[in-house]
Amino acid sequence: MGYSSKDIKGIVTEILESRKEKGGIKNIYFVGCGGSLGALYPAKTFMEKESCTLRSAWINSNEFVHSTPADFGENSIICMACHKGNTPETIEAAKLGKEKGAAVIILTWLEESEIIEFGDYIIHYTFDASPDHLKGDIDYAGEKTICALLVAVELLNQTEGYANYDHFYEGVSMISNIIKKARVHVAERAAAFADAYKDDTVIYTMGSGASYGAAYMESICIFMEMQWLDSSSIHTGEYFHGPFEITDANRPFMIQISEGSTRVLDERALKFLQKYGKRIEVLDAKELGLSTINGSVVDYFNHSLFNNVYPIYNHELAEKREHPLPTRRYMWKVEY
């Protein structure tokens, strides 16, 4: 049976009930590869910041299989993302979850795929399947990032309690409209960005906090995978501990300025970039409307905003570089 984001509260309740006589749930692992792993970053950050008793981690599927945490077992939840359900490493991680007796939650887009036989709960998330993800009429609150966050929020609330639970669900009800407006807002600057950066061979992304996964995804999945550009995602807190030495007037950066607790890190990095660099594209969550979400939970919605604004830039850049986003050299073409 497939579930949607609306069923997650009941799923967590059922898991907790099933483990009541076995010591309960003690940990949750967020597992995936590439963009699917990056999409789980806000949930991982939520658990690290908000939970006092539950252990959590964010781990690549293949690493999880070959370097499995010692406490992973029947007192665990493994929450996995696998877009089309056919990533071999994530399928192996799901199999391991079954073998160890963990509760296996799989977030996926397709109704039918190889991985679903290894999941206890299959949650189908929304996804903009239009070319270059530009249609923009989906419910962004049903995407995999929010689904994973809802698993984390429900787990925390039903075990320890979560004081900002109602504010979080308020944010979920608001995020889709915020994203749709932000995508329209950046259209002109995205075209200008593509003109200015089309001949570059390297672009760095920067971010922090729960939204760092969006910067990571833009770097590895778009600039490297889909545009064959050199790139790296730089944590704004780490920028001053090595990476800032590459800053000059010619080096291009895309920097996320989050709303919430880590905004100060981003603003500090931006101040330095504006002093010593010249080619800086700024995505500011406050300007893009995220501050309408309650400050107690706004941290966890930055990723969804940035990750869904990036496609406007990516489409323009691919057009100007005459390098279509689906172009691949190795992926799905050779054995690896």
mmCIF file of C-alpha atoms in Angstrom:
data_model
loop_
_atom_site.group_PDB
_atom_site.id
_atom_site.type_symbol
_atom_site.label_atom_id
_atom_site.label_comp_id
_atom_site.label_asym_id
_atom_site.label_seq_id
_atom_site.Cartn_x
_atom_site.Cartn_y
_atom_site.Cartn_z
ATOM 1 C CA MET A 1 0.000 0.000 0.000
ATOM 2 C CA GLY A 2 1.262 3.484 -0.864
ATOM 3 C CA TYR A 3 0.976 6.493 1.424
ATOM 4 C CA SER A 4 1.194 10.260 1.019
ATOM 5 C CA SER A 5 2.511 13.021 3.266
ATOM 6 C CA LYS A 6 -0.948 13.214 4.870
ATOM 7 C CA ASP A 7 -0.520 9.681 6.266
ATOM 8 C CA ILE A 8 2.811 10.240 8.036
ATOM 9 C CA LYS A 9 1.365 10.945 11.484
ATOM 10 C CA GLY A 10 -0.416 7.564 11.428
ATOM 11 C CA ILE A 11 2.675 5.782 10.109
ATOM 12 C CA VAL A 12 4.815 7.039 12.992
ATOM 13 C CA THR A 13 2.085 6.139 15.500
ATOM 14 C CA GLU A 14 1.948 2.601 14.096
ATOM 15 C CA ILE A 15 5.734 2.184 14.212
ATOM 16 C CA LEU A 16 5.938 3.362 17.820
ATOM 17 C CA GLU A 17 3.086 1.078 18.835
ATOM 18 C CA SER A 18 4.751 -1.912 17.163
ATOM 19 C CA ARG A 19 8.000 -1.314 19.090
ATOM 20 C CA LYS A 20 6.401 -0.659 22.486
ATOM 21 C CA GLU A 21 7.175 -4.135 23.841
ATOM 22 C CA LYS A 22 10.660 -4.164 22.292
ATOM 23 C CA GLY A 23 12.152 -1.084 23.928
ATOM 24 C CA GLY A 24 10.669 1.554 21.639
ATOM 25 C CA ILE A 25 12.381 3.576 18.924
ATOM 26 C CA LYS A 26 15.834 4.808 19.889
ATOM 27 C CA ASN A 27 17.232 6.178 16.630
ATOM 28 C CA ILE A 28 16.426 7.256 13.098
ATOM 29 C CA TYR A 29 18.728 7.137 10.081
ATOM 30 C CA PHE A 30 18.229 9.237 6.947
ATOM 31 C CA VAL A 31 19.723 7.373 3.995
ATOM 32 C CA GLY A 32 20.030 7.999 0.256
ATOM 33 C CA CYS A 33 22.367 8.914 -2.597
ATOM 34 C CA GLY A 34 23.091 12.206 -4.352
ATOM 35 C CA GLY A 35 20.102 14.523 -4.587
ATOM 36 C CA SER A 36 17.931 12.085 -2.639
ATOM 37 C CA LEU A 37 20.415 12.221 0.229
ATOM 38 C CA GLY A 38 20.637 16.015 0.011
ATOM 39 C CA ALA A 39 16.860 16.293 0.234
ATOM 40 C CA LEU A 40 16.952 14.581 3.653
ATOM 41 C CA TYR A 41 19.334 17.154 5.147
ATOM 42 C CA PRO A 42 16.667 19.349 6.809
ATOM 43 C CA ALA A 43 15.179 16.320 8.610
ATOM 44 C CA LYS A 44 18.615 15.338 9.851
ATOM 45 C CA THR A 45 19.240 18.886 11.078
ATOM 46 C CA PHE A 46 15.837 18.996 12.767
ATOM 47 C CA MET A 47 16.544 15.845 14.780
ATOM 48 C CA GLU A 48 20.023 16.995 15.776
ATOM 49 C CA LYS A 49 18.738 20.353 17.007
ATOM 50 C CA GLU A 50 15.390 19.453 18.536
ATOM 51 C CA SER A 51 15.703 15.954 20.007
ATOM 52 C CA CYS A 52 17.120 15.341 23.479
ATOM 53 C CA THR A 53 17.016 11.532 23.501
ATOM 54 C CA LEU A 54 16.792 10.134 19.968
ATOM 55 C CA ARG A 55 19.971 9.465 18.057
ATOM 56 C CA SER A 56 19.983 10.331 14.343
ATOM 57 C CA ALA A 57 22.375 10.408 11.394
ATOM 58 C CA TRP A 58 22.466 11.260 7.680
ATOM 59 C CA ILE A 59 24.389 8.645 5.688
ATOM 60 C CA ASN A 60 25.047 7.736 2.053
ATOM 61 C CA SER A 61 23.319 4.442 1.153
ATOM 62 C CA ASN A 62 26.466 2.567 0.155
ATOM 63 C CA GLU A 63 28.314 3.701 3.258
ATOM 64 C CA PHE A 64 25.362 2.667 5.405
ATOM 65 C CA VAL A 65 25.516 -0.856 3.956
ATOM 66 C CA HIS A 66 29.278 -1.234 4.344
ATOM 67 C CA SER A 67 29.719 0.712 7.590
ATOM 68 C CA THR A 68 26.460 0.050 9.421
ATOM 69 C CA PRO A 69 25.964 1.785 12.800
ATOM 70 C CA ALA A 70 26.184 -0.721 15.670
ATOM 71 C CA ASP A 71 22.838 0.334 17.156
ATOM 72 C CA PHE A 72 20.864 -0.164 13.938
ATOM 73 C CA GLY A 73 18.153 -2.782 14.409
ATOM 74 C CA GLU A 74 14.607 -3.345 15.643
ATOM 75 C CA ASN A 75 14.678 -0.127 17.691
ATOM 76 C CA SER A 76 15.499 1.905 14.580
ATOM 77 C CA ILE A 77 13.721 3.733 11.803
ATOM 78 C CA ILE A 78 15.464 4.028 8.457
ATOM 79 C CA CYS A 79 13.925 6.807 6.348
ATOM 80 C CA MET A 80 15.156 6.557 2.771
ATOM 81 C CA ALA A 81 14.674 8.567 -0.402
ATOM 82 C CA CYS A 82 14.921 6.915 -3.816
ATOM 83 C CA HIS A 83 13.368 8.923 -6.638
ATOM 84 C CA LYS A 84 12.609 6.211 -9.193
ATOM 85 C CA GLY A 85 13.140 3.316 -6.807
ATOM 86 C CA ASN A 86 15.987 1.784 -8.808
ATOM 87 C CA THR A 87 19.195 3.041 -7.170
ATOM 88 C CA PRO A 88 21.122 -0.190 -6.399
ATOM 89 C CA GLU A 89 22.890 1.154 -3.305
ATOM 90 C CA THR A 90 19.645 2.373 -1.745
ATOM 91 C CA ILE A 91 17.885 -0.898 -2.543
ATOM 92 C CA GLU A 92 20.677 -2.705 -0.673
ATOM 93 C CA ALA A 93 20.256 -0.359 2.296
ATOM 94 C CA ALA A 94 16.509 -1.074 2.316
ATOM 95 C CA LYS A 95 17.211 -4.822 2.256
ATOM 96 C CA LEU A 96 19.559 -4.387 5.203
ATOM 97 C CA GLY A 97 16.833 -2.522 7.079
ATOM 98 C CA LYS A 98 14.486 -5.464 6.561
ATOM 99 C CA GLU A 99 17.121 -7.977 7.677
ATOM 100 C CA LYS A 100 17.886 -6.011 10.845
ATOM 101 C CA GLY A 101 14.214 -5.653 11.795
ATOM 102 C CA ALA A 102 14.145 -1.862 11.516
ATOM 103 C CA ALA A 103 11.045 0.074 10.459
ATOM 104 C CA VAL A 104 11.743 0.898 6.799
ATOM 105 C CA ILE A 105 10.183 4.073 5.397
ATOM 106 C CA ILE A 106 10.816 4.691 1.689
ATOM 107 C CA LEU A 107 10.122 8.051 0.071
ATOM 108 C CA THR A 108 9.748 7.661 -3.683
ATOM 109 C CA TRP A 109 8.033 9.243 -6.672
ATOM 110 C CA LEU A 110 6.969 6.285 -8.832
ATOM 111 C CA GLU A 111 4.028 4.107 -7.865
ATOM 112 C CA GLU A 112 5.846 0.883 -8.781
ATOM 113 C CA SER A 113 9.595 0.185 -8.616
ATOM 114 C CA GLU A 114 12.209 -2.327 -7.453
ATOM 115 C CA ILE A 115 12.654 -0.863 -3.987
ATOM 116 C CA ILE A 116 9.071 -0.963 -2.735
ATOM 117 C CA GLU A 117 9.153 -4.667 -1.797
ATOM 118 C CA PHE A 118 11.751 -3.824 0.865
ATOM 119 C CA GLY A 119 9.773 -1.027 2.532
ATOM 120 C CA ASP A 120 7.305 -1.277 5.385
ATOM 121 C CA TYR A 121 5.851 2.083 4.415
ATOM 122 C CA ILE A 122 6.072 3.530 0.894
ATOM 123 C CA ILE A 123 5.380 7.272 0.815
ATOM 124 C CA HIS A 124 4.820 8.722 -2.667
ATOM 125 C CA TYR A 125 5.892 12.348 -2.840
ATOM 126 C CA THR A 126 4.984 15.081 -5.311
ATOM 127 C CA PHE A 127 7.455 16.042 -8.032
ATOM 128 C CA ASP A 128 7.422 18.480 -10.942
ATOM 129 C CA ALA A 129 8.016 16.117 -13.851
ATOM 130 C CA SER A 130 7.769 18.818 -16.506
ATOM 131 C CA PRO A 131 10.920 19.555 -18.580
ATOM 132 C CA ASP A 132 13.498 21.374 -16.438
ATOM 133 C CA HIS A 133 11.006 21.405 -13.499
ATOM 134 C CA LEU A 134 9.534 24.718 -14.646
ATOM 135 C CA LYS A 135 5.804 24.005 -14.611
ATOM 136 C CA GLY A 136 5.599 24.899 -10.950
ATOM 137 C CA ASP A 137 1.978 23.954 -10.256
ATOM 138 C CA ILE A 138 2.637 21.076 -7.865
ATOM 139 C CA ASP A 139 2.040 21.087 -4.128
ATOM 140 C CA TYR A 140 5.554 21.717 -2.849
ATOM 141 C CA ALA A 141 4.428 20.729 0.651
ATOM 142 C CA GLY A 142 4.214 17.149 -0.634
ATOM 143 C CA GLU A 143 7.830 16.938 -1.840
ATOM 144 C CA LYS A 144 10.303 14.464 -0.356
ATOM 145 C CA THR A 145 12.103 17.074 1.759
ATOM 146 C CA ILE A 146 8.887 17.986 3.572
ATOM 147 C CA CYS A 147 7.873 14.303 3.805
ATOM 148 C CA ALA A 148 11.144 13.467 5.568
ATOM 149 C CA LEU A 149 10.719 16.472 7.853
ATOM 150 C CA LEU A 150 7.217 15.323 8.745
ATOM 151 C CA VAL A 151 8.589 11.901 9.720
ATOM 152 C CA ALA A 152 11.087 13.642 12.009
ATOM 153 C CA VAL A 153 8.531 16.076 13.466
ATOM 154 C CA GLU A 154 5.984 13.347 14.183
ATOM 155 C CA LEU A 155 8.621 11.070 15.714
ATOM 156 C CA LEU A 156 9.812 13.824 18.034
ATOM 157 C CA ASN A 157 6.318 14.968 18.968
ATOM 158 C CA GLN A 158 5.046 11.473 19.689
ATOM 159 C CA THR A 159 8.066 10.514 21.823
ATOM 160 C CA GLU A 160 9.429 13.625 23.547
ATOM 161 C CA GLY A 161 6.893 16.248 22.554
ATOM 162 C CA TYR A 162 7.578 19.232 20.290
ATOM 163 C CA ALA A 163 6.542 22.685 21.519
ATOM 164 C CA ASN A 164 6.505 24.196 18.017
ATOM 165 C CA TYR A 165 4.455 21.405 16.437
ATOM 166 C CA ASP A 166 1.520 23.641 15.451
ATOM 167 C CA HIS A 167 3.837 26.329 14.076
ATOM 168 C CA PHE A 168 5.551 23.694 11.949
ATOM 169 C CA TYR A 169 2.315 22.518 10.360
ATOM 170 C CA GLU A 170 1.406 26.167 9.797
ATOM 171 C CA GLY A 171 4.654 26.493 7.849
ATOM 172 C CA VAL A 172 3.824 23.395 5.807
ATOM 173 C CA SER A 173 0.525 25.002 4.795
ATOM 174 C CA MET A 174 2.364 28.164 3.662
ATOM 175 C CA ILE A 175 5.489 26.888 1.898
ATOM 176 C CA SER A 176 3.958 26.020 -1.472
ATOM 177 C CA ASN A 177 2.636 29.540 -2.119
ATOM 178 C CA ILE A 178 5.892 31.098 -0.910
ATOM 179 C CA ILE A 179 7.869 28.977 -3.378
ATOM 180 C CA LYS A 180 5.578 29.757 -6.307
ATOM 181 C CA LYS A 181 5.890 33.502 -5.728
ATOM 182 C CA ALA A 182 9.667 33.282 -5.260
ATOM 183 C CA ARG A 183 10.108 31.425 -8.563
ATOM 184 C CA VAL A 184 8.353 34.266 -10.398
ATOM 185 C CA HIS A 185 10.346 36.851 -8.429
ATOM 186 C CA VAL A 186 13.761 35.511 -9.547
ATOM 187 C CA ALA A 187 12.939 35.007 -13.250
ATOM 188 C CA GLU A 188 14.657 38.151 -14.557
ATOM 189 C CA ARG A 189 17.730 37.846 -12.368
ATOM 190 C CA ALA A 190 18.081 34.173 -13.353
ATOM 191 C CA ALA A 191 18.288 35.197 -17.017
ATOM 192 C CA ALA A 192 20.899 37.840 -16.149
ATOM 193 C CA PHE A 193 22.827 35.257 -14.123
ATOM 194 C CA ALA A 194 22.932 32.878 -17.087
ATOM 195 C CA ASP A 195 24.277 35.614 -19.358
ATOM 196 C CA ALA A 196 26.976 36.539 -16.862
ATOM 197 C CA TYR A 197 28.070 33.002 -15.935
ATOM 198 C CA LYS A 198 27.596 31.030 -19.157
ATOM 199 C CA ASP A 199 31.323 30.954 -19.995
ATOM 200 C CA ASP A 200 32.568 30.056 -16.508
ATOM 201 C CA THR A 201 34.091 26.666 -15.815
ATOM 202 C CA VAL A 202 33.622 26.763 -12.041
ATOM 203 C CA ILE A 203 30.809 27.971 -9.757
ATOM 204 C CA TYR A 204 30.746 27.560 -5.978
ATOM 205 C CA THR A 205 27.616 27.293 -3.841
ATOM 206 C CA MET A 206 27.381 28.393 -0.215
ATOM 207 C CA GLY A 207 24.894 27.873 2.600
ATOM 208 C CA SER A 208 24.430 26.748 6.195
ATOM 209 C CA GLY A 209 22.056 25.132 8.657
ATOM 210 C CA ALA A 210 19.126 23.035 7.500
ATOM 211 C CA SER A 211 19.406 24.494 3.986
ATOM 212 C CA TYR A 212 23.000 23.416 3.400
ATOM 213 C CA GLY A 213 21.662 20.334 1.583
ATOM 214 C CA ALA A 214 20.217 22.610 -1.126
ATOM 215 C CA ALA A 215 23.650 24.144 -1.776
ATOM 216 C CA TYR A 216 25.129 20.641 -1.852
ATOM 217 C CA MET A 217 22.518 19.423 -4.338
ATOM 218 C CA GLU A 218 22.977 22.424 -6.636
ATOM 219 C CA SER A 219 26.732 21.831 -6.653
ATOM 220 C CA ILE A 220 26.839 18.072 -7.262
ATOM 221 C CA CYS A 221 23.578 17.455 -9.143
ATOM 222 C CA ILE A 222 23.385 20.537 -11.356
ATOM 223 C CA PHE A 223 26.758 22.205 -11.838
ATOM 224 C CA MET A 224 28.772 18.972 -11.818
ATOM 225 C CA GLU A 225 26.336 16.313 -13.063
ATOM 226 C CA MET A 226 24.149 18.288 -15.459
ATOM 227 C CA GLN A 227 26.468 21.092 -16.587
ATOM 228 C CA TRP A 228 29.919 19.462 -16.260
ATOM 229 C CA LEU A 229 31.265 22.448 -14.333
ATOM 230 C CA ASP A 230 33.772 22.309 -11.504
ATOM 231 C CA SER A 231 31.995 23.086 -8.259
ATOM 232 C CA SER A 232 31.983 22.600 -4.519
ATOM 233 C CA SER A 233 29.471 23.434 -1.812
ATOM 234 C CA ILE A 234 31.052 25.546 0.930
ATOM 235 C CA HIS A 235 29.499 25.806 4.377
ATOM 236 C CA THR A 236 29.400 29.502 5.275
ATOM 237 C CA GLY A 237 30.678 28.678 8.753
ATOM 238 C CA GLU A 238 33.646 26.827 7.248
ATOM 239 C CA TYR A 239 34.346 29.503 4.638
ATOM 240 C CA PHE A 240 36.756 31.341 6.954
ATOM 241 C CA HIS A 241 38.711 28.209 7.755
ATOM 242 C CA GLY A 242 40.293 27.633 4.351
ATOM 243 C CA PRO A 243 37.939 28.208 1.394
ATOM 244 C CA PHE A 244 37.958 32.026 1.581
ATOM 245 C CA GLU A 245 41.541 32.016 0.251
ATOM 246 C CA ILE A 246 40.203 31.364 -3.267
ATOM 247 C CA THR A 247 38.033 34.502 -3.201
ATOM 248 C CA ASP A 248 38.880 37.075 -5.854
ATOM 249 C CA ALA A 249 37.171 39.375 -8.356
ATOM 250 C CA ASN A 250 36.765 36.627 -10.960
ATOM 251 C CA ARG A 251 35.568 33.645 -8.906
ATOM 252 C CA PRO A 252 31.780 33.064 -9.081
ATOM 253 C CA PHE A 253 29.687 32.238 -6.008
ATOM 254 C CA MET A 254 26.006 31.480 -5.372
ATOM 255 C CA ILE A 255 25.236 32.075 -1.718
ATOM 256 C CA GLN A 256 22.076 31.210 0.211
ATOM 257 C CA ILE A 257 21.127 33.626 2.984
ATOM 258 C CA SER A 258 18.818 31.592 5.216
ATOM 259 C CA GLU A 259 16.122 32.817 7.550
ATOM 260 C CA GLY A 260 16.489 31.602 11.119
ATOM 261 C CA SER A 261 19.256 30.635 13.480
ATOM 262 C CA THR A 262 22.180 30.382 11.029
ATOM 263 C CA ARG A 263 21.485 33.571 9.054
ATOM 264 C CA VAL A 264 24.331 35.274 10.941
ATOM 265 C CA LEU A 265 26.800 32.767 9.423
ATOM 266 C CA ASP A 266 25.579 33.499 5.908
ATOM 267 C CA GLU A 267 25.618 37.276 6.370
ATOM 268 C CA ARG A 268 29.170 37.161 7.690
ATOM 269 C CA ALA A 269 30.327 35.237 4.595
ATOM 270 C CA LEU A 270 28.405 37.555 2.266
ATOM 271 C CA LYS A 271 29.998 40.638 3.863
ATOM 272 C CA PHE A 272 33.459 39.237 3.123
ATOM 273 C CA LEU A 273 32.495 38.211 -0.428
ATOM 274 C CA GLN A 274 31.169 41.690 -1.175
ATOM 275 C CA LYS A 275 34.407 43.227 0.077
ATOM 276 C CA TYR A 276 36.859 41.017 -1.825
ATOM 277 C CA GLY A 277 34.793 39.446 -4.613
ATOM 278 C CA LYS A 278 32.616 40.781 -7.388
ATOM 279 C CA ARG A 279 30.722 37.893 -8.921
ATOM 280 C CA ILE A 280 28.160 36.931 -6.292
ATOM 281 C CA GLU A 281 24.607 35.695 -6.828
ATOM 282 C CA VAL A 282 22.577 36.068 -3.624
ATOM 283 C CA LEU A 283 19.465 34.041 -2.794
ATOM 284 C CA ASP A 284 18.007 35.676 0.319
ATOM 285 C CA ALA A 285 15.169 33.749 1.966
ATOM 286 C CA LYS A 286 13.866 36.877 3.673
ATOM 287 C CA GLU A 287 13.567 38.733 0.361
ATOM 288 C CA LEU A 288 11.910 35.668 -1.147
ATOM 289 C CA GLY A 289 9.151 35.682 1.465
ATOM 290 C CA LEU A 290 10.135 32.983 3.954
ATOM 291 C CA SER A 291 9.966 35.289 6.982
ATOM 292 C CA THR A 292 6.170 34.969 6.947
ATOM 293 C CA ILE A 293 6.700 31.524 8.529
ATOM 294 C CA ASN A 294 7.036 31.538 12.322
ATOM 295 C CA GLY A 295 10.618 32.115 13.470
ATOM 296 C CA SER A 296 10.588 29.061 15.747
ATOM 297 C CA VAL A 297 10.406 26.712 12.734
ATOM 298 C CA VAL A 298 11.527 28.796 9.750
ATOM 299 C CA ASP A 299 15.005 27.177 9.686
ATOM 300 C CA TYR A 300 13.547 23.950 8.339
ATOM 301 C CA PHE A 301 11.805 25.518 5.317
ATOM 302 C CA ASN A 302 14.827 27.281 3.773
ATOM 303 C CA HIS A 303 15.891 24.161 1.882
ATOM 304 C CA SER A 304 12.550 23.727 0.120
ATOM 305 C CA LEU A 305 12.568 27.377 -0.935
ATOM 306 C CA PHE A 306 16.122 27.428 -2.300
ATOM 307 C CA ASN A 307 15.881 24.003 -3.917
ATOM 308 C CA ASN A 308 12.808 25.065 -5.882
ATOM 309 C CA VAL A 309 14.151 28.480 -6.880
ATOM 310 C CA TYR A 310 17.354 26.980 -8.298
ATOM 311 C CA PRO A 311 15.568 25.337 -11.287
ATOM 312 C CA ILE A 312 14.714 28.796 -12.680
ATOM 313 C CA TYR A 313 18.447 29.564 -12.742
ATOM 314 C CA ASN A 314 19.377 26.105 -13.990
ATOM 315 C CA HIS A 315 17.072 26.236 -16.994
ATOM 316 C CA GLU A 316 18.412 29.632 -18.059
ATOM 317 C CA LEU A 317 22.033 28.561 -17.602
ATOM 318 C CA ALA A 318 21.536 25.335 -19.573
ATOM 319 C CA GLU A 319 19.904 27.310 -22.406
ATOM 320 C CA LYS A 320 22.703 29.885 -22.571
ATOM 321 C CA ARG A 321 25.435 27.225 -22.389
ATOM 322 C CA GLU A 322 23.640 25.060 -24.980
ATOM 323 C CA HIS A 323 24.109 22.130 -22.614
ATOM 324 C CA PRO A 324 20.674 20.563 -21.880
ATOM 325 C CA LEU A 325 20.152 19.457 -18.282
ATOM 326 C CA PRO A 326 19.473 15.778 -19.199
ATOM 327 C CA THR A 327 22.911 15.456 -20.876
ATOM 328 C CA ARG A 328 25.093 12.737 -19.328
ATOM 329 C CA ARG A 329 28.495 11.284 -20.112
ATOM 330 C CA TYR A 330 28.531 8.302 -17.731
ATOM 331 C CA MET A 331 25.306 8.156 -15.689
ATOM 332 C CA TRP A 332 23.043 5.323 -16.889
ATOM 333 C CA LYS A 333 25.380 4.863 -19.903
ATOM 334 C CA VAL A 334 28.334 2.827 -18.635
ATOM 335 C CA GLU A 335 28.853 0.246 -15.909
ATOM 336 C CA TYR A 336 29.670 1.756 -12.519
#
